[in-house]
Amino acid sequence: EVQLVESGGGLVKPGESLRLSCAASGFIFSDTWMTWVRQNAGKGLEWVGRIKAKADGGTTDYAAPVKGRFSISRDDSKNTLYLQMNSPKTEDTAVYYCAKFRGWGWIDFWGQGTLVTVSS
Amino acid sequence: DIVMTQSPDSLAVSLGERATINCKSSQSVLYSSNNDNYVAWYQQKPGQPPKLLIYWASTRESGVPDRFSGSGSGTDFTLTISSLQAEDVAVYYCQQYYNTPYTFGQGTKLEIK
């Protein structure tokens, strides 16, 4: 059974840092492209970024609003995905979902999400 | 960036009736080399993460009821629920994966009339 369990969310002040983790199980994590998607309260879905499998280069891509501030990484030995959030802004407040790709770019499984609140 | 625009924003349909949700992309998401449309559809119920319904614009995900179908090509896409059931009340999103940044439509809220 596929499982994605996010952790690390909470209250963070603007300009501080926060790291989210996503523990994966039930599939071959090292072969899988992974992504983070966020959702503001009562709002729609916003793609944050993705990381390819190491066999495909392990490269990352980011949405413009977070590029240069957020960083996605992976530890295949621990089956864990990370989102490093540096210099967060109040507009980064959202539920952050860890999710896995199947194929080119559709998401076939999502975690339950972790809430990040950026406020002073 | 490719902008995905859904219509309507909300929709109320009677049980057993057809529901149709539209999604328009700001540029074609049809890849000519394989003739595939890089569009997926998701369903999100309150308090839950989204769930994949359709990919390649018209391929139903395993386990998704066959009352859900996707169609369209190029820039215009449609999600159809042929006979609305009570459990279909949700917000539906389209997404393009033609290129990054991957983008979602704003969502369509489906309710029972």
Tab-separated table of C-alpha atoms in Angstrom:
chain	number	residue	atom	x	y	z
A	1	GLU	CA	0.000	0.000	0.000
A	2	VAL	CA	1.374	3.379	-1.015
A	3	GLN	CA	1.841	5.820	1.849
A	4	LEU	CA	3.144	9.383	1.933
A	5	VAL	CA	3.335	10.950	5.377
A	6	GLU	CA	4.284	14.607	5.690
A	7	SER	CA	5.706	16.158	8.833
A	8	GLY	CA	7.407	19.335	9.964
A	9	GLY	CA	4.599	21.813	9.457
A	10	GLY	CA	3.687	24.452	12.000
A	11	LEU	CA	3.984	28.127	12.792
A	12	VAL	CA	7.024	29.956	11.445
A	13	LYS	CA	7.863	33.645	11.444
A	14	PRO	CA	8.494	35.472	8.188
A	15	GLY	CA	12.168	35.199	7.258
A	16	GLU	CA	12.836	32.138	9.403
A	17	SER	CA	13.328	28.634	7.975
A	18	LEU	CA	11.341	25.427	8.055
A	19	ARG	CA	11.936	21.967	6.625
A	20	LEU	CA	9.124	19.639	5.678
A	21	SER	CA	9.660	15.911	5.357
A	22	CYS	CA	7.678	13.249	3.541
A	23	ALA	CA	8.193	9.588	4.431
A	24	ALA	CA	7.345	7.294	1.537
A	25	SER	CA	6.529	3.601	1.482
A	26	GLY	CA	4.785	1.025	-0.658
A	27	PHE	CA	6.585	1.830	-3.915
A	28	ILE	CA	10.115	2.119	-5.278
A	29	PHE	CA	10.876	5.617	-4.066
A	30	SER	CA	14.271	5.884	-5.755
A	31	ASP	CA	12.702	5.341	-9.195
A	32	THR	CA	9.927	7.879	-8.689
A	33	TRP	CA	9.709	11.561	-9.555
A	34	MET	CA	8.235	13.441	-6.596
A	35	THR	CA	6.533	16.780	-6.119
A	36	TRP	CA	5.181	19.273	-3.595
A	37	VAL	CA	1.832	20.991	-4.145
A	38	ARG	CA	0.277	23.535	-1.795
A	39	GLN	CA	-3.238	24.741	-1.118
A	40	ASN	CA	-4.262	27.934	0.657
A	41	ALA	CA	-7.262	27.717	2.962
A	42	GLY	CA	-10.351	27.385	0.834
A	43	LYS	CA	-8.382	28.012	-2.324
A	44	GLY	CA	-7.056	26.026	-5.244
A	45	LEU	CA	-3.987	23.924	-5.847
A	46	GLU	CA	-0.592	25.445	-6.581
A	47	TRP	CA	2.352	23.402	-7.819
A	48	VAL	CA	5.506	24.175	-5.811
A	49	GLY	CA	8.174	22.075	-7.497
A	50	ARG	CA	9.416	18.617	-8.407
A	51	ILE	CA	12.488	16.444	-8.210
A	52	LYS	CA	13.333	13.774	-10.720
A	53	ALA	CA	14.674	10.336	-9.851
A	54	LYS	CA	18.481	10.200	-9.635
A	55	ALA	CA	18.532	7.877	-12.647
A	56	ASP	CA	16.969	10.733	-14.608
A	57	GLY	CA	19.414	13.299	-13.281
A	58	GLY	CA	17.795	14.107	-9.938
A	59	THR	CA	17.177	17.670	-11.090
A	60	THR	CA	14.632	20.051	-9.643
A	61	ASP	CA	12.172	22.585	-11.029
A	62	TYR	CA	10.266	25.225	-9.091
A	63	ALA	CA	7.324	27.542	-9.468
A	64	ALA	CA	8.266	31.202	-9.792
A	65	PRO	CA	6.828	32.304	-6.411
A	66	VAL	CA	9.198	29.976	-4.505
A	67	LYS	CA	12.222	29.793	-6.792
A	68	GLY	CA	15.371	30.842	-4.952
A	69	ARG	CA	13.718	30.463	-1.524
A	70	PHE	CA	12.525	26.843	-1.448
A	71	SER	CA	14.583	23.763	-2.178
A	72	ILE	CA	13.459	20.184	-2.799
A	73	SER	CA	15.759	17.277	-2.035
A	74	ARG	CA	15.522	13.544	-1.516
A	75	ASP	CA	17.268	10.851	0.502
A	76	ASP	CA	16.653	7.589	-1.311
A	77	SER	CA	18.350	5.611	1.484
A	78	LYS	CA	15.618	6.839	3.848
A	79	ASN	CA	12.761	6.936	1.307
A	80	THR	CA	12.227	10.541	2.295
A	81	LEU	CA	11.438	13.726	0.376
A	82	TYR	CA	12.193	17.176	1.773
A	83	LEU	CA	11.080	20.741	1.217
A	84	GLN	CA	13.413	23.349	2.669
A	85	MET	CA	11.560	26.621	3.073
A	86	ASN	CA	13.877	29.597	3.504
A	87	SER	CA	12.720	33.181	3.968
A	88	PRO	CA	9.046	32.225	4.018
A	89	LYS	CA	6.463	34.917	3.446
A	90	THR	CA	2.934	35.230	4.811
A	91	GLU	CA	1.624	34.244	1.379
A	92	ASP	CA	3.366	30.870	1.742
A	93	THR	CA	0.790	29.916	4.381
A	94	ALA	CA	-0.886	26.765	3.068
A	95	VAL	CA	-1.342	23.040	3.407
A	96	TYR	CA	1.650	21.412	1.734
A	97	TYR	CA	1.088	18.082	0.017
A	98	CYS	CA	3.801	15.620	-0.862
A	99	ALA	CA	2.849	13.634	-3.949
A	100	LYS	CA	4.257	11.109	-6.402
A	101	PHE	CA	4.229	11.154	-10.158
A	102	ARG	CA	3.435	8.281	-12.431
A	103	GLY	CA	4.474	8.632	-16.018
A	104	TRP	CA	5.296	12.072	-17.369
A	105	GLY	CA	3.671	14.462	-14.939
A	106	TRP	CA	0.346	13.391	-13.537
A	107	ILE	CA	0.091	12.799	-9.805
A	108	ASP	CA	-1.250	9.388	-8.882
A	109	PHE	CA	-1.013	9.613	-5.087
A	110	TRP	CA	-1.033	12.449	-2.538
A	111	GLY	CA	-0.150	12.571	1.141
A	112	GLN	CA	-2.618	13.965	3.667
A	113	GLY	CA	-0.766	17.284	3.829
A	114	THR	CA	0.872	19.370	6.546
A	115	LEU	CA	-0.175	22.903	7.460
A	116	VAL	CA	2.419	25.668	7.383
A	117	THR	CA	1.451	29.021	8.856
A	118	VAL	CA	3.782	31.958	8.278
A	119	SER	CA	2.995	34.722	10.720
A	120	SER	CA	4.744	37.057	13.109
B	1	ASP	CA	3.312	29.674	-17.962
B	2	ILE	CA	0.288	27.774	-19.248
B	3	VAL	CA	-2.910	29.078	-17.664
B	4	MET	CA	-5.707	26.569	-17.110
B	5	THR	CA	-9.181	28.113	-16.882
B	6	GLN	CA	-12.139	26.038	-15.731
B	7	SER	CA	-15.806	26.737	-16.231
B	8	PRO	CA	-18.102	27.024	-14.467
B	9	ASP	CA	-16.693	27.887	-11.022
B	10	SER	CA	-19.598	26.026	-9.446
B	11	LEU	CA	-22.263	23.678	-10.693
B	12	ALA	CA	-25.415	22.168	-9.205
B	13	VAL	CA	-26.778	19.023	-10.845
B	14	SER	CA	-29.625	16.694	-9.891
B	15	LEU	CA	-28.846	13.139	-8.852
B	16	GLY	CA	-28.703	10.869	-11.881
B	17	GLU	CA	-28.169	13.751	-14.291
B	18	ARG	CA	-25.071	14.577	-16.332
B	19	ALA	CA	-22.413	16.984	-15.049
B	20	THR	CA	-19.976	18.652	-17.419
B	21	ILE	CA	-16.898	20.627	-16.415
B	22	ASN	CA	-14.754	22.457	-18.932
B	23	CYS	CA	-11.066	23.331	-18.885
B	24	LYS	CA	-9.278	25.565	-21.357
B	25	SER	CA	-5.498	25.902	-21.620
B	26	SER	CA	-3.814	29.127	-22.741
B	27	GLN	CA	-1.746	27.169	-25.252
B	28	SER	CA	-1.975	23.741	-26.790
B	29	VAL	CA	-0.984	20.850	-24.520
B	30	LEU	CA	-1.057	18.343	-27.379
B	31	TYR	CA	2.397	16.896	-27.982
B	32	SER	CA	2.582	16.295	-31.705
B	33	SER	CA	5.219	13.551	-31.596
B	34	ASN	CA	2.965	11.156	-29.662
B	35	ASN	CA	-0.440	12.782	-30.222
B	36	ASP	CA	-1.090	12.828	-26.474
B	37	ASN	CA	-2.762	15.618	-24.531
B	38	TYR	CA	-0.933	16.359	-21.291
B	39	VAL	CA	-3.973	16.940	-19.086
B	40	ALA	CA	-5.121	15.274	-15.880
B	41	TRP	CA	-8.272	15.639	-13.773
B	42	TYR	CA	-8.534	15.344	-9.999
B	43	GLN	CA	-11.361	15.151	-7.472
B	44	GLN	CA	-11.016	16.677	-4.020
B	45	LYS	CA	-13.545	16.054	-1.267
B	46	PRO	CA	-13.614	18.222	1.886
B	47	GLY	CA	-10.771	17.486	4.270
B	48	GLN	CA	-9.085	15.108	1.841
B	49	PRO	CA	-6.191	15.351	-0.596
B	50	PRO	CA	-6.984	15.303	-4.301
B	51	LYS	CA	-7.549	11.996	-6.047
B	52	LEU	CA	-6.527	11.226	-9.613
B	53	LEU	CA	-9.431	10.551	-11.986
B	54	ILE	CA	-8.128	10.956	-15.536
B	55	TYR	CA	-4.754	11.343	-17.253
B	56	TRP	CA	-3.733	11.798	-20.898
B	57	ALA	CA	-6.997	13.788	-21.049
B	58	SER	CA	-9.136	10.663	-21.433
B	59	THR	CA	-7.518	7.668	-19.703
B	60	ARG	CA	-9.452	6.698	-16.600
B	61	GLU	CA	-7.365	5.794	-13.561
B	62	SER	CA	-7.766	2.249	-12.279
B	63	GLY	CA	-10.652	1.976	-9.835
B	64	VAL	CA	-12.408	5.162	-10.989
B	65	PRO	CA	-16.079	4.503	-11.845
B	66	ASP	CA	-16.843	4.489	-15.546
B	67	ARG	CA	-19.389	7.293	-15.128
B	68	PHE	CA	-16.334	9.579	-15.152
B	69	SER	CA	-14.905	10.346	-18.586
B	70	GLY	CA	-12.520	12.873	-20.077
B	71	SER	CA	-12.383	14.273	-23.568
B	72	GLY	CA	-10.894	17.049	-25.649
B	73	SER	CA	-7.702	17.937	-27.446
B	74	GLY	CA	-5.367	20.846	-27.982
B	75	THR	CA	-6.680	23.583	-25.699
B	76	ASP	CA	-10.213	22.493	-24.784
B	77	PHE	CA	-11.002	19.661	-22.402
B	78	THR	CA	-14.062	18.301	-20.632
B	79	LEU	CA	-14.717	16.117	-17.619
B	80	THR	CA	-18.120	14.448	-17.740
B	81	ILE	CA	-19.942	12.587	-15.004
B	82	SER	CA	-22.649	10.688	-16.828
B	83	SER	CA	-24.996	10.067	-13.906
B	84	LEU	CA	-24.291	12.095	-10.784
B	85	GLN	CA	-24.105	10.211	-7.504
B	86	ALA	CA	-24.193	11.755	-4.038
B	87	GLU	CA	-20.573	10.752	-3.424
B	88	ASP	CA	-19.456	12.847	-6.417
B	89	VAL	CA	-19.942	16.099	-4.500
B	90	ALA	CA	-16.441	17.588	-4.562
B	91	VAL	CA	-14.195	20.166	-6.168
B	92	TYR	CA	-12.713	19.105	-9.491
B	93	TYR	CA	-9.406	20.354	-10.897
B	94	CYS	CA	-7.725	20.036	-14.257
B	95	GLN	CA	-3.922	20.137	-14.530
B	96	GLN	CA	-1.484	20.415	-17.416
B	97	TYR	CA	1.797	18.535	-17.332
B	98	TYR	CA	2.953	19.606	-20.794
B	99	ASN	CA	5.711	21.689	-19.270
B	100	THR	CA	6.816	23.173	-15.984
B	101	PRO	CA	5.553	24.948	-14.061
B	102	TYR	CA	2.748	22.427	-13.960
B	103	THR	CA	-0.456	24.385	-13.479
B	104	PHE	CA	-3.948	23.669	-12.203
B	105	GLY	CA	-7.283	25.150	-13.030
B	106	GLN	CA	-8.972	27.169	-10.294
B	107	GLY	CA	-11.384	24.350	-9.487
B	108	THR	CA	-15.077	23.683	-10.064
B	109	LYS	CA	-17.308	23.002	-7.081
B	110	LEU	CA	-19.934	20.371	-7.857
B	111	GLU	CA	-23.051	20.179	-5.702
B	112	ILE	CA	-26.381	18.390	-5.725
B	113	LYS	CA	-29.386	20.376	-6.936
